Coordinates of C-alpha atoms in Angstrom, one line a residue:
M1 CA 0.0 -0.1 0.1
A2 CA 1.1 3.4 -1.1
S3 CA 0.3 5.0 2.6
S4 CA 2.8 2.4 4.7
L5 CA 5.5 4.7 3.1
L6 CA 5.6 7.3 5.2
R7 CA 6.7 6.3 8.3
R8 CA 4.2 8.2 9.8
K9 CA 1.1 7.1 8.8
V10 CA -2.5 9.3 7.4
S11 CA -6.2 8.8 9.6
S12 CA -7.5 5.2 8.6
L13 CA -5.2 4.4 5.5
G14 CA -2.9 4.6 8.5
V15 CA -1.4 8.1 9.0
S16 CA -1.8 10.1 12.8
G17 CA -3.3 13.3 12.1
L18 CA -0.7 16.7 12.9
H19 CA -0.7 16.9 16.5
G20 CA 2.7 16.8 18.8
I21 CA 3.6 20.3 17.9
A22 CA 5.1 22.8 19.6
K23 CA 2.9 26.1 21.6
P24 CA 2.7 29.2 20.3
F25 CA 6.0 31.9 21.1
S26 CA 7.1 34.5 20.4
V27 CA 10.9 35.2 20.1
R28 CA 13.3 38.4 20.4
S29 CA 15.2 38.8 18.2
E30 CA 19.1 39.5 20.5
S31 CA 20.1 42.2 17.6
E32 CA 17.5 44.0 17.6
N33 CA 14.4 45.1 20.1
V34 CA 11.8 43.5 17.7
A35 CA 9.6 40.7 18.8
V36 CA 9.0 37.9 15.7
V37 CA 4.8 37.3 15.5
S38 CA 4.2 34.5 14.0
V39 CA 2.4 34.7 10.3
S40 CA -1.2 33.6 10.4
N41 CA -1.6 35.7 13.8
V42 CA -0.1 38.2 11.5
I43 CA -2.5 37.9 9.2
R44 CA -5.6 37.0 11.2
Q45 CA -4.5 40.7 12.5
F46 CA -5.4 42.6 9.8
S47 CA -7.6 40.8 7.8
R48 CA -10.1 41.0 11.0
S49 CA -9.6 44.1 12.4
K50 CA -12.2 47.2 9.9
H51 CA -9.8 49.9 11.5
Y52 CA -7.0 49.1 11.2
R53 CA -5.5 52.2 8.8
N54 CA -1.9 53.1 9.9
V55 CA 1.0 50.7 12.3
D56 CA 3.9 51.2 14.0
F57 CA 6.6 48.9 12.7
T58 CA 8.7 50.3 15.7
T59 CA 12.7 48.7 15.5
S60 CA 13.6 50.8 18.9
S61 CA 12.1 53.3 21.5
S62 CA 14.0 56.3 19.0
N63 CA 12.8 55.2 15.8
S64 CA 9.9 54.7 14.9
S65 CA 7.9 54.7 11.4
K66 CA 4.2 54.7 10.1
F67 CA 3.4 51.9 7.7
D68 CA -0.3 52.3 5.7
C69 CA -0.1 48.7 5.1
L70 CA -3.4 48.1 4.1
D71 CA -3.1 51.2 0.8
L72 CA -2.2 48.8 -2.2
T73 CA -3.6 51.4 -4.3
H74 CA -0.8 50.8 -6.8
P75 CA 0.7 48.6 -7.4
H76 CA 2.6 49.4 -10.5
T77 CA 5.1 51.8 -8.6
W78 CA 6.1 48.1 -7.0
Y79 CA 8.4 47.9 -10.2
P80 CA 10.9 50.4 -10.9
N81 CA 12.9 48.1 -13.6
A82 CA 8.9 47.3 -15.6
R83 CA 8.2 51.1 -15.1
R84 CA 11.6 53.1 -16.7
K85 CA 11.3 50.5 -20.0
E86 CA 8.7 51.5 -23.1
R87 CA 6.6 48.5 -22.9
K88 CA 4.6 47.4 -25.3
I89 CA 2.0 45.3 -24.8
F90 CA 0.0 42.4 -28.0
L91 CA -3.5 40.8 -26.2
H92 CA -3.8 37.9 -28.9
M93 CA -7.4 37.5 -27.3
G94 CA -10.0 35.0 -29.2
P95 CA -11.1 31.9 -28.4
T96 CA -9.9 28.1 -28.2
N97 CA -8.3 26.8 -31.8
S98 CA -8.3 30.6 -33.2
G99 CA -4.1 30.8 -33.7
K100 CA -3.2 33.3 -31.2
T101 CA -1.1 31.3 -29.4
H102 CA 0.9 30.3 -32.4
H103 CA 0.8 34.6 -33.6
A104 CA 2.1 34.7 -30.4
L105 CA 4.6 31.8 -29.9
K106 CA 6.3 32.6 -33.4
R107 CA 6.7 36.6 -32.3
L108 CA 9.2 34.7 -28.9
E109 CA 11.2 32.4 -31.7
S110 CA 11.9 35.6 -33.6
S111 CA 13.6 37.6 -30.6
A112 CA 15.8 35.1 -31.0
S113 CA 17.8 36.6 -34.0
G114 CA 18.0 39.6 -32.0
S115 CA 15.3 41.3 -33.3
L116 CA 14.1 43.3 -31.5
K117 CA 15.5 46.0 -29.3
P118 CA 18.7 44.8 -28.4
N119 CA 18.7 44.7 -24.2
N120 CA 23.4 44.4 -23.1
G121 CA 22.4 41.1 -24.2
V122 CA 20.2 40.2 -20.8
G123 CA 17.7 38.2 -22.5
F124 CA 15.8 37.4 -25.1
G125 CA 12.6 36.1 -24.2
M126 CA 10.6 34.5 -21.5
Y127 CA 7.3 32.4 -21.7
C128 CA 5.3 32.2 -18.5
A129 CA 2.8 29.3 -18.6
P130 CA 0.2 28.3 -15.9
L131 CA 0.7 25.2 -15.5
R132 CA 3.6 22.8 -15.6
L133 CA 2.9 21.1 -18.5
L134 CA 2.5 24.3 -20.9
A135 CA 6.3 25.0 -19.8
W136 CA 7.3 21.3 -20.9
E137 CA 5.5 22.0 -24.3
V138 CA 7.1 25.8 -24.9
A139 CA 10.1 24.3 -24.2
K140 CA 10.2 21.6 -25.9
R141 CA 9.1 23.2 -29.0
L142 CA 11.4 26.4 -28.9
N143 CA 14.2 24.1 -28.9
K144 CA 13.3 22.2 -31.2
A145 CA 13.0 25.2 -34.0
K146 CA 16.7 25.2 -32.7
V147 CA 15.9 28.0 -30.2
P148 CA 18.2 27.1 -27.1
C149 CA 15.6 27.7 -24.6
D150 CA 15.7 26.4 -19.9
L151 CA 12.8 25.0 -18.2
L152 CA 12.3 26.3 -14.8
T153 CA 9.3 25.6 -12.1
G154 CA 9.0 25.2 -9.1
Q155 CA 10.6 21.6 -8.8
E156 CA 11.7 21.2 -12.3
R157 CA 15.3 23.0 -13.6
E158 CA 17.4 22.2 -17.1
E159 CA 18.9 23.9 -18.2
I160 CA 20.5 24.4 -21.9
E161 CA 23.4 25.4 -23.5
G162 CA 23.7 29.0 -25.0
A163 CA 19.5 29.7 -23.8
K164 CA 18.6 32.9 -23.7
H165 CA 14.8 32.0 -23.9
K166 CA 13.0 30.4 -20.6
A167 CA 9.4 28.7 -20.3
V168 CA 8.1 29.0 -17.0
T169 CA 5.3 28.6 -14.6
V170 CA 3.9 31.9 -14.2
E171 CA 4.8 32.1 -9.9
M172 CA 8.8 31.9 -11.9
A173 CA 8.7 35.0 -13.5
D174 CA 11.9 37.0 -13.2
V175 CA 10.7 40.6 -12.6
T176 CA 14.6 41.5 -12.5
S177 CA 15.7 41.3 -15.4
D178 CA 15.4 43.2 -18.9
Y179 CA 13.9 40.9 -21.9
E180 CA 12.7 41.8 -25.2
C181 CA 9.8 39.4 -25.5
A182 CA 7.6 38.3 -22.8
M183 CA 4.7 36.0 -23.2
L184 CA 2.2 35.4 -20.6
G185 CA -0.7 33.1 -21.0
C186 CA -4.0 35.1 -19.2
R187 CA -6.3 32.1 -17.8
T188 CA -6.1 31.3 -14.0
R189 CA -3.4 32.5 -11.0
G190 CA -4.6 36.1 -10.6
C191 CA -2.2 37.7 -8.5
S192 CA 0.9 35.6 -10.2
F193 CA -0.2 37.2 -13.5
T194 CA -0.8 40.3 -12.2
R195 CA 2.3 40.5 -10.5
A196 CA 3.4 39.4 -14.7
L197 CA 1.9 42.1 -15.8
L198 CA 2.9 44.8 -14.2
G199 CA 6.5 43.2 -13.5
I200 CA 7.9 42.0 -16.5
S201 CA 10.5 44.3 -17.7
A202 CA 10.6 43.3 -21.0
D203 CA 9.9 45.1 -24.7
E204 CA 7.2 43.5 -26.0
I205 CA 4.9 41.3 -23.7
H206 CA 2.3 39.6 -25.5
L207 CA -1.1 37.8 -23.5
C208 CA -3.1 35.4 -24.5
G209 CA -6.5 34.8 -23.7
D210 CA -10.5 35.1 -23.5
A211 CA -11.9 38.4 -25.2
A212 CA -13.5 39.0 -21.8
A213 CA -10.3 39.6 -20.2
V214 CA -9.6 42.5 -22.4
P215 CA -11.6 46.0 -20.1
L216 CA -9.5 45.0 -16.9
I217 CA -6.1 44.4 -19.0
Q218 CA -6.6 48.3 -20.3
D219 CA -7.7 49.1 -16.9
I220 CA -4.4 48.1 -15.2
L221 CA -1.8 49.3 -17.5
S222 CA -4.1 52.7 -17.9
V223 CA -1.3 53.9 -15.5
T224 CA 2.1 52.6 -16.6
G225 CA 2.6 54.5 -19.1
D226 CA 2.8 50.8 -21.8
H227 CA 1.2 51.2 -25.8
L228 CA -1.3 48.6 -25.5
E229 CA -2.4 47.0 -28.6
V230 CA -5.3 44.4 -29.2
Q231 CA -5.1 41.6 -31.5
C232 CA -8.6 39.8 -31.7
Y233 CA -9.0 36.0 -34.0
E234 CA -11.4 34.4 -34.6
R235 CA -11.6 30.3 -34.7
L236 CA -9.8 28.5 -37.1
S237 CA -12.1 25.7 -37.9
P238 CA -15.7 24.9 -37.0
L239 CA -17.2 23.7 -33.7
V240 CA -20.2 21.9 -34.4
P241 CA -22.9 21.4 -31.8
L242 CA -24.9 18.6 -32.1
K243 CA -29.2 18.1 -31.4
V244 CA -28.9 14.6 -29.9
P245 CA -26.7 13.4 -27.4
L246 CA -24.4 10.2 -27.0
G247 CA -27.3 7.6 -26.3
S248 CA -25.4 4.7 -25.8
F249 CA -21.4 4.3 -25.6
K250 CA -21.8 1.8 -28.4
N251 CA -21.9 5.4 -30.0
I252 CA -17.8 6.0 -28.9
R253 CA -15.5 6.4 -31.7
T254 CA -11.9 7.1 -32.2
G255 CA -11.2 10.8 -31.3
D256 CA -14.3 11.3 -28.9
C257 CA -13.3 12.9 -25.6
I258 CA -15.3 11.4 -22.4
V259 CA -15.1 14.7 -19.8
S260 CA -16.3 14.5 -16.2
F261 CA -14.9 15.6 -13.3
S262 CA -13.6 13.1 -10.2
R263 CA -11.8 10.4 -10.9
R264 CA -14.0 8.1 -9.4
K265 CA -16.0 8.4 -12.9
I266 CA -13.2 8.9 -15.2
Y267 CA -12.3 5.5 -14.2
E268 CA -16.0 4.1 -14.6
L269 CA -16.6 5.8 -17.7
K270 CA -13.2 4.5 -18.9
R271 CA -14.1 0.6 -18.0
Q272 CA -17.1 0.9 -19.8
I273 CA -16.4 2.1 -22.3
E274 CA -13.2 -0.5 -22.5
N275 CA -15.9 -3.5 -21.9
G276 CA -17.4 -3.0 -25.6
R277 CA -14.3 -4.2 -26.3
K278 CA -13.1 -1.3 -29.6
H279 CA -11.7 1.0 -28.1
L280 CA -8.8 1.7 -25.0
C281 CA -8.7 4.9 -23.4
S282 CA -6.7 7.2 -22.1
V283 CA -7.1 9.4 -19.2
V284 CA -6.0 13.1 -18.4
Y285 CA -7.0 14.9 -14.5
G286 CA -5.6 17.6 -11.8
S287 CA -4.9 15.6 -9.5
L288 CA -1.9 13.4 -12.0
P289 CA 1.3 14.2 -11.7
P290 CA 2.0 16.1 -15.5
E291 CA 4.8 14.1 -16.3
T292 CA 1.7 11.7 -16.6
R293 CA -0.6 13.6 -18.2
T294 CA 2.1 14.1 -20.6
R295 CA 2.5 10.2 -21.4
Q296 CA -1.4 9.8 -21.9
A297 CA -2.2 13.2 -24.5
T298 CA 1.3 11.9 -26.3
R299 CA -0.3 8.2 -26.4
F300 CA -3.9 9.7 -27.3
N301 CA -2.7 12.0 -30.3
D302 CA 0.2 9.6 -30.9
E303 CA -2.5 8.1 -34.5
S304 CA -0.2 4.6 -34.4
S305 CA -1.5 3.5 -31.1
E306 CA -4.3 1.7 -29.8
F307 CA -5.9 3.9 -26.9
D308 CA -8.0 6.1 -29.5
V309 CA -10.6 7.6 -26.6
L310 CA -9.4 10.2 -23.6
V311 CA -11.7 10.0 -20.6
A312 CA -10.6 13.3 -18.7
S313 CA -11.5 15.8 -16.0
D314 CA -11.9 19.8 -17.7
A315 CA -7.7 20.1 -16.9
I316 CA -8.1 19.8 -20.7
G317 CA -9.4 23.2 -21.1
M318 CA -6.0 24.1 -20.5
G319 CA -4.8 24.4 -23.6
L320 CA -3.0 20.8 -23.9
N321 CA -3.0 20.6 -27.9
L322 CA -5.2 17.1 -28.0
N323 CA -6.6 15.7 -32.3
I324 CA -9.9 16.4 -30.6
S325 CA -12.9 15.3 -33.3
R326 CA -15.9 15.2 -30.4
I327 CA -16.3 16.5 -26.8
I328 CA -18.8 14.6 -24.7
F329 CA -19.9 15.7 -21.8
S330 CA -20.7 13.2 -19.1
T331 CA -22.2 15.6 -16.9
M332 CA -22.7 19.6 -17.1
T333 CA -22.2 20.1 -13.5
K334 CA -19.6 20.3 -10.6
F335 CA -17.8 20.4 -7.4
D336 CA -16.3 23.5 -6.6
G337 CA -15.0 22.5 -2.9
I338 CA -18.3 24.3 -1.9
E339 CA -20.8 23.4 -3.1
E340 CA -22.1 21.1 -6.9
R341 CA -23.2 23.4 -8.7
E342 CA -24.1 24.1 -13.0
L343 CA -20.4 24.6 -15.4
T344 CA -19.8 28.4 -16.2
V345 CA -20.1 29.7 -19.9
S346 CA -16.6 29.9 -20.1
E347 CA -16.0 26.7 -18.3
I348 CA -18.3 25.7 -21.1
K349 CA -16.5 27.2 -24.0
Q350 CA -13.2 26.9 -22.6
I351 CA -13.8 22.3 -22.4
A352 CA -15.6 22.1 -25.9
G353 CA -13.4 24.1 -28.0
R354 CA -10.8 21.6 -27.0
A355 CA -12.6 19.5 -30.5
G356 CA -11.7 20.0 -33.8
R357 CA -7.8 21.3 -33.4
Y358 CA -6.7 23.4 -36.6
G359 CA -5.1 20.5 -38.6
S360 CA -4.9 17.7 -36.8
K361 CA -6.7 14.9 -38.5
F362 CA -9.9 16.2 -36.5
P363 CA -10.2 19.8 -38.2
V364 CA -14.0 19.4 -37.6
G365 CA -15.2 19.7 -33.6
E366 CA -18.4 18.3 -32.4
V367 CA -19.8 18.5 -28.9
T368 CA -22.7 16.4 -27.2
C369 CA -23.4 15.5 -23.8
M370 CA -24.4 12.1 -22.3
D371 CA -28.0 12.5 -21.1
G372 CA -29.7 15.1 -23.5
H373 CA -31.1 17.4 -20.6
Y374 CA -28.3 19.1 -21.2
L375 CA -27.9 19.9 -24.7
P376 CA -30.0 22.8 -23.2
L377 CA -27.3 24.4 -21.6
L378 CA -24.9 23.4 -23.8
H379 CA -26.5 25.2 -26.5
T380 CA -27.0 28.2 -25.2
S381 CA -23.5 28.6 -23.4
L382 CA -21.5 28.1 -26.0
K383 CA -23.8 31.3 -28.5
A384 CA -23.6 33.3 -25.8
S385 CA -21.3 36.1 -24.8
S386 CA -18.4 35.7 -22.6
P387 CA -19.4 37.9 -19.5
T388 CA -16.8 40.4 -19.2
L389 CA -14.1 40.0 -16.2
E390 CA -15.3 42.2 -12.9
E391 CA -12.6 41.6 -9.9
H392 CA -14.0 42.0 -6.1
F393 CA -11.7 42.8 -3.1
V394 CA -11.5 42.5 0.5
E395 CA -13.6 44.9 2.8
N396 CA -10.9 46.8 5.0
A397 CA -7.4 47.0 1.4
K398 CA -7.3 49.4 -0.2
L399 CA -7.0 48.6 -3.7
S400 CA -8.1 49.8 -7.2
A401 CA -11.1 49.4 -8.9
S402 CA -9.2 46.6 -11.0
Y403 CA -7.1 44.8 -8.0
F404 CA -8.4 42.4 -5.3
I405 CA -6.5 40.3 -3.2
S406 CA -5.7 36.7 -3.5
D407 CA -7.3 34.0 -1.9
S408 CA -4.8 33.2 1.0
E409 CA -7.1 30.2 2.4
E410 CA -3.9 27.9 1.8
M411 CA -1.7 29.2 2.9
M412 CA -3.7 30.2 6.4
K413 CA -3.7 26.1 6.5
V414 CA 0.2 25.2 6.6
A415 CA 0.8 29.3 8.7
A416 CA -2.1 27.1 11.4
V417 CA 0.4 24.6 11.3
I418 CA 4.2 26.2 10.5
D419 CA 3.2 29.2 12.8
Q420 CA 4.0 27.1 15.9
L421 CA 7.2 26.0 15.5
P422 CA 10.5 27.7 15.9
L423 CA 11.1 29.4 12.5
S424 CA 12.1 32.1 11.4
L425 CA 9.6 34.9 9.7
Q426 CA 11.1 34.0 6.3
D427 CA 11.7 30.7 6.7
K428 CA 7.7 30.5 7.4
Y429 CA 6.7 32.8 4.6
L430 CA 8.7 30.0 2.1
F431 CA 7.1 26.9 3.6
I432 CA 3.2 28.2 3.4
N433 CA 3.9 29.8 0.2
S434 CA 5.2 26.3 -1.2
P435 CA 2.9 23.7 -3.4
V436 CA 1.3 21.2 -0.9
D437 CA -2.7 20.3 -0.7
M438 CA -3.4 20.4 3.4
D439 CA -6.8 18.7 1.9
D440 CA -4.6 15.3 1.3
A441 CA -3.7 13.9 5.0
I442 CA -0.7 12.9 3.1
S443 CA 0.9 15.3 1.4
A444 CA -0.4 17.6 4.5
Q445 CA 1.6 14.9 7.0
G446 CA 4.5 15.5 4.2
L447 CA 4.8 18.8 4.4
T448 CA 4.4 18.9 8.6
Q449 CA 6.9 15.9 9.1
F450 CA 9.9 18.3 6.6
A451 CA 8.7 21.5 8.2
E452 CA 9.2 20.0 11.8
N453 CA 12.4 18.3 11.0
Y454 CA 13.6 21.5 9.3
A455 CA 13.1 23.4 12.2
K456 CA 15.1 20.8 14.8
R457 CA 18.6 19.6 13.1
G458 CA 18.3 22.1 9.8
I459 CA 18.5 19.3 7.6
V460 CA 15.9 16.7 6.1
R461 CA 16.3 13.8 4.3
L462 CA 13.9 12.0 2.8
R463 CA 14.2 8.6 4.0
E464 CA 13.1 9.9 7.4
I465 CA 9.2 10.3 6.1
F466 CA 9.8 7.9 2.8
I467 CA 11.1 4.3 2.2
P468 CA 12.4 4.4 -1.4
G469 CA 12.4 0.8 -3.7
M470 CA 8.7 -0.2 -2.0
L471 CA 6.8 1.6 -4.8
E472 CA 3.9 -0.4 -6.1
V473 CA 1.3 -0.2 -9.0
P474 CA -2.1 1.0 -7.3
K475 CA -4.9 -1.8 -7.7
S476 CA -8.1 0.1 -7.1
H477 CA -9.3 3.8 -6.4
T478 CA -7.5 4.0 -2.4
E479 CA -4.3 2.8 -3.8
L480 CA -4.9 5.1 -7.0
K481 CA -5.1 8.5 -4.1
E482 CA -2.8 6.8 -2.3
L483 CA -0.1 7.1 -5.0
E484 CA -0.5 10.7 -6.5
S485 CA -0.7 11.7 -2.5
I486 CA 3.1 10.3 -2.3
H487 CA 3.7 11.8 -5.5
K488 CA 3.2 15.2 -4.1
V489 CA 5.1 14.5 -1.2
L490 CA 7.7 13.5 -3.5
D491 CA 7.4 16.9 -5.4
L492 CA 7.4 18.9 -2.7
Y493 CA 10.4 17.5 -0.4
V494 CA 12.4 18.8 -4.8
W495 CA 11.0 22.2 -4.4
L496 CA 11.9 22.9 -1.4
S497 CA 15.0 21.0 -1.9
F498 CA 15.5 24.4 -4.6
R499 CA 15.3 26.4 -2.4
W500 CA 17.1 24.9 1.2
E501 CA 19.7 23.4 -1.0
S502 CA 22.7 21.8 1.7
S503 CA 19.0 21.3 4.5
F504 CA 17.6 19.1 1.5
P505 CA 19.7 17.2 0.1
D506 CA 18.2 14.1 -1.3
R507 CA 16.6 15.9 -4.3
E508 CA 18.2 13.0 -6.2
V509 CA 16.2 10.6 -4.4
A510 CA 13.2 12.1 -4.5
S511 CA 12.9 13.0 -8.2
T512 CA 14.2 8.9 -9.0
Q513 CA 11.0 7.7 -7.0
K514 CA 8.3 10.8 -7.7
N515 CA 9.7 9.6 -11.7
I516 CA 8.8 5.3 -11.2
C517 CA 5.7 6.8 -9.2
S518 CA 4.6 8.6 -12.1
S519 CA 5.2 5.9 -14.1

């Protein structure tokens, strides 16, 4: 069992709860008369008060200053390098399969020749992706086009000799160096994309997304002095909404993609389709390791492969290049972590639009549902305009209308555990920004043990929590979920090792075990 690979065990699967941690504390610095206050207490203190405006940060009795910590009305001023540059911002706006990303990437490739304005050789171009998988795809594409490109994500660093380009996840975007050209994909990760949009110091920045984002981006950039140009695209291949539902699984055909929103349902659909003995199914969903998703997608795209049907979650809506003939919604509702709700217009369009990839074996896309009950919602949504993006902001913070405070709920879950450990504020901040899923008991236990061991000894050996060499092929849904959780723990160790290399020295072992996990 995957859970038995962790030396401390989780709930009924064998992993203990998050307990045994020291009581809250306050430490005074020996060099300064300053109290080190826990991270989550600080956040709670300011988020709960409706009256905080000016806060004293006193370093000594003779040196006191006031700082309005809630005045966030001028975030563009936080990036002086970008403000000193005369940037040109190109918005490539349009639906899926409209060629917007292709045109932006071509411009990114052309910067390799130095054809754009010289930048003293600091860097030619950078692609900022919402997914690690997309960063991998672009790095691969650029290198194949003889444009040396490094890959930089929270968990991977692949350096190519002579590379002046970078393909990164958006959180890793460099806002300190100068570039000729930068490309963003504006879909999710709002706070990271806002930082990249305001902070990247590039002569040209290209953004790809839906036209609904244009008014918001125009408003955000109205105070930066940047030159803004909007380029609109139409879908290159037709998308045909069918008038009849799928009906029986006997009507499944090569190139179909059945969309569902739970791991269990995805595998149930896969089994039902394969029981007909006409098709084999690849699967793609969010909690699969990126390496596994890549292999599954590649297998589905390969015309010589027997795996000719895809069963997937809405993870396919994030720009994966898939040769899909027909999208079939198994349901038009999903649980969003709070409630079961209908899919939004934007979600339906984003998923449905993956059918009929231009230039592929299936240039005409079709979309339908398994159940005819959902057809009216599907047809209405595809005809509707995408709603203009709006922003809401926290009551206490003074923000301009274009911004909102990013959701810190996940950070708070980590902070509730990390706060009670004898760590510096800087160390705590790094832990709460780590890629941990605190709703996953095994992943949360891994983070807790890593932090506890780091606080006690300053060094964390992987073998203290994980037993290498005992990974097995899962034989049930429970074991599959546990294996995905183990992968998250190994992924977290690799991420931490890139930040604290001497304190997390077993990166190579963790990477090897992670690869075994994904395969």
